[in-house]
């Protein structure tokens, strides 16, 4: 059965002390206000072990923001999926638009990362989405379909069932723009149909598809009301506990 999920992506923000403080604040709020969805905190690598210790696993999951496409070896500065797993984190964000744009991550690289994440018992939150030029050219359906096919469609139905998707309208990240609820529903429905064409309706209906583009407390309820929007991958609004809870409370 698919879950509603609100996942925070802290990106490159917060010192270790600040991150632990934020995790405590989120945890305390959720202890007092039990969430109606799965909540995940996507922390920097150096935070993971401490954040895992800080939160109640019944209330909050923890995600790394990336992992390497190699299991181990002479890859200075990289963090492998087994390393992420050893911190106690349960999730890993893969293919974020910033990783694709700034660090040259291709669908082929992300295929390897996904395989390693799954092999190590991590749940990938796999990001897909188009840039402004692709949206304006009417290529957004083709772009997300290609991203899914090239990076994920080698998986068996059982393996794919362990993946969470996050649709990012890249043109709406950090710009203050937001896809309208109608635009979000349209492409989420397309993504789900793409999954159904490959794996069948049961797998498609069981897959959580999150919206990841400037989601805020003020628009979360309207976005999450769409039948194919199962939550959000939250950037800036996840850096303040009250704002993050405002989005969680939309469920």
Tab-separated table of C-alpha atoms in Angstrom:
chain	number	residue	atom	x	y	z
A	1	UNK	CA	0.000	0.000	0.000
A	2	UNK	CA	1.339	3.409	-0.897
A	3	UNK	CA	2.149	5.847	1.861
A	4	UNK	CA	1.698	9.556	2.163
A	5	UNK	CA	5.175	10.949	2.820
A	6	UNK	CA	6.553	14.370	3.700
A	7	UNK	CA	10.346	14.357	3.346
A	8	UNK	CA	12.549	17.309	4.224
A	9	UNK	CA	15.714	17.902	2.207
A	10	UNK	CA	18.014	20.125	4.255
A	11	UNK	CA	20.511	20.331	1.368
A	12	UNK	CA	23.854	21.930	2.378
A	13	UNK	CA	22.490	23.709	5.432
A	14	UNK	CA	22.939	23.458	9.217
A	15	UNK	CA	26.002	22.692	11.270
A	16	UNK	CA	25.856	19.418	13.179
A	17	UNK	CA	24.606	21.210	16.291
A	18	UNK	CA	21.960	23.101	14.323
A	19	UNK	CA	20.822	19.929	12.576
A	20	UNK	CA	20.419	18.016	15.839
A	21	UNK	CA	18.482	20.956	17.308
A	22	UNK	CA	16.156	21.029	14.293
A	23	UNK	CA	15.631	17.271	14.458
A	24	UNK	CA	14.735	17.566	18.152
A	25	UNK	CA	12.247	20.341	17.415
A	26	UNK	CA	10.556	18.326	14.665
A	27	UNK	CA	10.470	15.244	16.866
A	28	UNK	CA	8.913	17.114	19.796
A	29	UNK	CA	6.228	18.662	17.587
A	30	UNK	CA	5.328	15.265	16.154
A	31	UNK	CA	5.215	13.645	19.594
A	32	UNK	CA	2.568	16.214	20.522
A	33	UNK	CA	0.810	16.061	17.138
A	34	UNK	CA	0.967	12.536	15.731
A	35	UNK	CA	1.392	12.809	11.958
A	36	UNK	CA	-0.993	11.222	9.448
A	37	UNK	CA	1.898	10.505	7.086
A	38	UNK	CA	5.452	9.177	7.076
A	39	UNK	CA	7.898	11.963	7.932
A	40	UNK	CA	11.509	11.834	6.708
A	41	UNK	CA	14.450	14.157	7.432
A	42	UNK	CA	17.069	14.343	4.661
A	43	UNK	CA	20.215	15.437	6.485
A	44	UNK	CA	23.834	15.974	5.385
A	45	UNK	CA	26.079	12.926	5.751
A	46	UNK	CA	27.842	14.193	8.891
A	47	UNK	CA	24.468	14.587	10.655
A	48	UNK	CA	23.009	11.165	9.967
A	49	UNK	CA	24.149	9.175	12.995
A	50	UNK	CA	23.210	11.912	15.466
A	51	UNK	CA	19.854	12.633	13.824
A	52	UNK	CA	19.002	8.914	13.877
A	53	UNK	CA	19.759	8.885	17.626
A	54	UNK	CA	17.716	12.056	18.186
A	55	UNK	CA	14.401	11.128	16.567
A	56	UNK	CA	11.790	8.545	17.459
A	57	UNK	CA	11.919	6.004	14.626
A	58	UNK	CA	8.164	5.461	15.022
A	59	UNK	CA	7.603	9.099	14.051
A	60	UNK	CA	10.519	10.112	11.822
A	61	UNK	CA	12.646	8.364	9.204
A	62	UNK	CA	16.086	9.618	8.204
A	63	UNK	CA	17.499	9.979	4.697
A	64	UNK	CA	20.916	10.649	3.239
A	65	UNK	CA	20.874	13.163	0.398
A	66	UNK	CA	22.988	11.015	-1.928
A	67	UNK	CA	25.177	7.936	-2.106
A	68	UNK	CA	27.985	6.803	-4.396
A	69	UNK	CA	27.616	4.629	-7.492
A	70	UNK	CA	30.352	2.324	-6.143
A	71	UNK	CA	30.155	0.014	-3.122
A	72	UNK	CA	33.669	0.789	-1.838
A	73	UNK	CA	37.194	1.576	-2.975
A	74	UNK	CA	39.544	4.420	-3.864
A	75	UNK	CA	36.915	7.117	-4.359
A	76	UNK	CA	38.063	9.951	-2.109
A	77	UNK	CA	35.234	11.995	-0.637
A	78	UNK	CA	32.456	9.617	-1.646
A	79	UNK	CA	29.972	7.954	0.725
A	80	UNK	CA	28.731	4.471	-0.157
A	81	UNK	CA	25.303	2.938	0.358
A	82	UNK	CA	26.695	0.519	2.986
A	83	UNK	CA	28.106	3.527	4.880
A	84	UNK	CA	24.736	5.275	4.769
A	85	UNK	CA	23.004	2.123	5.982
A	86	UNK	CA	25.474	1.802	8.868
A	87	UNK	CA	24.347	5.165	10.274
A	88	UNK	CA	20.824	3.865	10.803
A	89	UNK	CA	19.341	5.932	7.969
A	90	UNK	CA	16.531	4.175	6.101
A	91	UNK	CA	16.237	6.337	2.981
A	92	UNK	CA	18.483	7.948	0.388
A	93	UNK	CA	17.563	10.792	-1.981
A	94	UNK	CA	18.836	10.023	-5.490
A	95	UNK	CA	18.858	12.022	-8.709
A	96	UNK	CA	17.944	15.379	-7.207
A	97	UNK	CA	17.894	18.054	-9.912
A	98	UNK	CA	20.846	19.799	-8.254
A	99	UNK	CA	22.908	16.598	-8.432
A	100	UNK	CA	21.989	16.216	-12.101
A	101	UNK	CA	22.700	19.857	-12.955
A	102	UNK	CA	25.802	20.613	-10.879
A	103	UNK	CA	27.503	17.235	-10.612
A	104	UNK	CA	26.701	15.649	-13.966
A	105	UNK	CA	24.670	12.739	-12.644
A	106	UNK	CA	23.226	10.819	-15.581
A	107	UNK	CA	20.487	8.222	-15.719
A	108	UNK	CA	23.196	5.562	-16.118
A	109	UNK	CA	24.953	6.686	-12.918
A	110	UNK	CA	21.647	6.826	-11.080
A	111	UNK	CA	20.837	3.294	-12.193
A	112	UNK	CA	23.978	2.103	-10.374
A	113	UNK	CA	23.170	4.182	-7.286
A	114	UNK	CA	19.641	2.793	-7.143
A	115	UNK	CA	20.879	-0.791	-7.373
A	116	UNK	CA	23.361	-0.240	-4.539
A	117	UNK	CA	20.784	1.525	-2.371
A	118	UNK	CA	18.309	-1.324	-2.759
A	119	UNK	CA	21.000	-3.971	-2.229
A	120	UNK	CA	21.787	-2.340	1.106
A	121	UNK	CA	18.202	-2.118	2.309
A	122	UNK	CA	17.760	1.610	1.708
A	123	UNK	CA	14.594	3.107	0.246
A	124	UNK	CA	15.484	5.398	-2.675
A	125	UNK	CA	13.554	8.634	-2.972
A	126	UNK	CA	14.222	8.934	-6.680
A	127	UNK	CA	13.871	12.406	-8.211
A	128	UNK	CA	12.692	13.145	-11.741
A	129	UNK	CA	11.643	16.348	-13.457
A	130	UNK	CA	12.130	18.853	-16.233
A	131	UNK	CA	13.780	22.267	-16.522
A	132	UNK	CA	11.964	25.381	-17.732
A	133	UNK	CA	13.079	25.051	-21.361
A	134	UNK	CA	11.785	21.479	-21.510
A	135	UNK	CA	8.472	22.466	-19.935
A	136	UNK	CA	8.005	25.368	-22.332
A	137	UNK	CA	8.845	23.133	-25.301
A	138	UNK	CA	6.195	20.648	-24.190
A	139	UNK	CA	8.816	17.947	-23.570
A	140	UNK	CA	8.119	17.426	-19.864
A	141	UNK	CA	6.315	14.117	-20.342
A	142	UNK	CA	9.122	12.765	-22.530
A	143	UNK	CA	11.810	13.902	-20.083
A	144	UNK	CA	10.336	12.249	-16.991
A	145	UNK	CA	9.485	9.083	-18.932
A	146	UNK	CA	13.089	8.790	-20.142
A	147	UNK	CA	14.484	9.410	-16.651
A	148	UNK	CA	12.321	6.635	-15.209
A	149	UNK	CA	12.920	4.180	-18.036
A	150	UNK	CA	16.698	4.565	-18.210
A	151	UNK	CA	17.386	4.534	-14.462
A	152	UNK	CA	14.658	2.308	-13.015
A	153	UNK	CA	12.923	0.077	-15.526
A	154	UNK	CA	15.597	-2.630	-15.290
A	155	UNK	CA	14.222	-3.357	-11.811
A	156	UNK	CA	11.852	-6.232	-11.155
A	157	UNK	CA	8.341	-5.364	-9.997
A	158	UNK	CA	9.318	-6.430	-6.474
A	159	UNK	CA	12.402	-4.202	-6.506
A	160	UNK	CA	10.518	-1.259	-7.977
A	161	UNK	CA	7.966	-1.605	-5.213
A	162	UNK	CA	10.646	-0.421	-2.765
A	163	UNK	CA	11.215	2.892	-4.610
A	164	UNK	CA	9.578	6.248	-3.829
A	165	UNK	CA	9.415	8.765	-6.691
A	166	UNK	CA	9.651	12.537	-6.281
A	167	UNK	CA	8.606	14.738	-9.201
A	168	UNK	CA	10.508	18.017	-9.300
A	169	UNK	CA	9.388	20.786	-11.635
A	170	UNK	CA	12.936	22.149	-11.706
A	171	UNK	CA	11.610	25.531	-12.818
A	172	UNK	CA	9.738	25.799	-9.490
A	173	UNK	CA	12.630	25.030	-7.106
A	174	UNK	CA	13.892	28.040	-5.211
A	175	UNK	CA	12.194	30.389	-7.655
A	176	UNK	CA	9.027	30.979	-5.687
A	177	UNK	CA	7.073	29.516	-8.594
A	178	UNK	CA	4.909	26.498	-7.970
A	179	UNK	CA	3.212	24.157	-10.374
A	180	UNK	CA	-0.533	24.618	-10.096
A	181	UNK	CA	-2.402	21.756	-8.442
A	182	UNK	CA	-3.728	20.904	-11.907
A	183	UNK	CA	-0.213	20.793	-13.405
A	184	UNK	CA	1.021	18.662	-10.507
A	185	UNK	CA	-1.850	16.202	-10.838
A	186	UNK	CA	-1.472	15.988	-14.613
A	187	UNK	CA	2.166	14.911	-14.532
A	188	UNK	CA	1.811	12.719	-11.439
A	189	UNK	CA	-1.016	10.869	-13.205
A	190	UNK	CA	1.187	10.516	-16.283
A	191	UNK	CA	4.011	9.098	-14.158
A	192	UNK	CA	1.663	6.590	-12.539
A	193	UNK	CA	0.347	5.512	-15.944
A	194	UNK	CA	3.948	5.083	-17.164
A	195	UNK	CA	4.545	2.737	-14.222
A	196	UNK	CA	1.311	0.871	-14.929
A	197	UNK	CA	2.336	0.327	-18.559
A	198	UNK	CA	5.546	-1.331	-17.360
A	199	UNK	CA	4.634	-3.092	-14.117
A	200	UNK	CA	0.826	-3.180	-14.056
A	201	UNK	CA	-1.803	-1.257	-12.136
A	202	UNK	CA	-1.089	-2.808	-8.727
A	203	UNK	CA	2.565	-1.692	-8.611
A	204	UNK	CA	1.664	1.724	-10.038
A	205	UNK	CA	-1.080	2.265	-7.473
A	206	UNK	CA	1.207	1.203	-4.622
A	207	UNK	CA	4.014	3.642	-5.580
A	208	UNK	CA	4.278	6.868	-3.596
A	209	UNK	CA	4.887	9.860	-5.876
A	210	UNK	CA	5.891	13.048	-4.074
A	211	UNK	CA	5.754	16.622	-5.331
A	212	UNK	CA	9.031	18.538	-4.967
A	213	UNK	CA	8.692	22.152	-6.018
A	214	UNK	CA	8.338	25.070	-3.583
A	215	UNK	CA	5.763	23.351	-1.409
A	216	UNK	CA	4.789	25.517	1.580
A	217	UNK	CA	2.255	25.379	4.426
A	218	UNK	CA	0.071	27.743	2.386
A	219	UNK	CA	-0.230	25.485	-0.668
A	220	UNK	CA	0.420	21.975	0.682
A	221	UNK	CA	-3.199	21.065	1.389
A	222	UNK	CA	-4.308	21.975	-2.133
A	223	UNK	CA	-1.408	20.078	-3.728
A	224	UNK	CA	-1.839	16.996	-1.535
A	225	UNK	CA	-5.577	16.872	-2.270
A	226	UNK	CA	-4.771	15.589	-5.761
A	227	UNK	CA	-5.375	11.837	-6.075
A	228	UNK	CA	-1.908	11.113	-7.504
A	229	UNK	CA	0.131	13.428	-5.244
A	230	UNK	CA	1.224	11.407	-2.224
A	231	UNK	CA	3.171	14.068	-0.340
A	232	UNK	CA	6.163	16.298	-0.826
A	233	UNK	CA	9.940	16.515	-0.974
A	234	UNK	CA	10.429	19.780	0.877
A	235	UNK	CA	13.455	22.064	0.584
A	236	UNK	CA	13.548	25.483	2.251
A	237	UNK	CA	10.410	24.986	4.323
A	238	UNK	CA	11.974	21.941	6.021
A	239	UNK	CA	14.630	24.128	7.682
A	240	UNK	CA	12.134	25.562	10.184
A	241	UNK	CA	10.291	23.067	12.351
A	242	UNK	CA	7.027	25.028	12.422
A	243	UNK	CA	6.951	25.500	8.644
A	244	UNK	CA	7.754	21.839	8.094
A	245	UNK	CA	5.007	20.819	10.480
A	246	UNK	CA	2.593	23.113	8.655
A	247	UNK	CA	3.145	20.970	5.556
A	248	UNK	CA	2.935	17.685	7.478
A	249	UNK	CA	-0.363	18.863	8.972
A	250	UNK	CA	-1.819	19.194	5.470
A	251	UNK	CA	-2.567	15.450	5.714
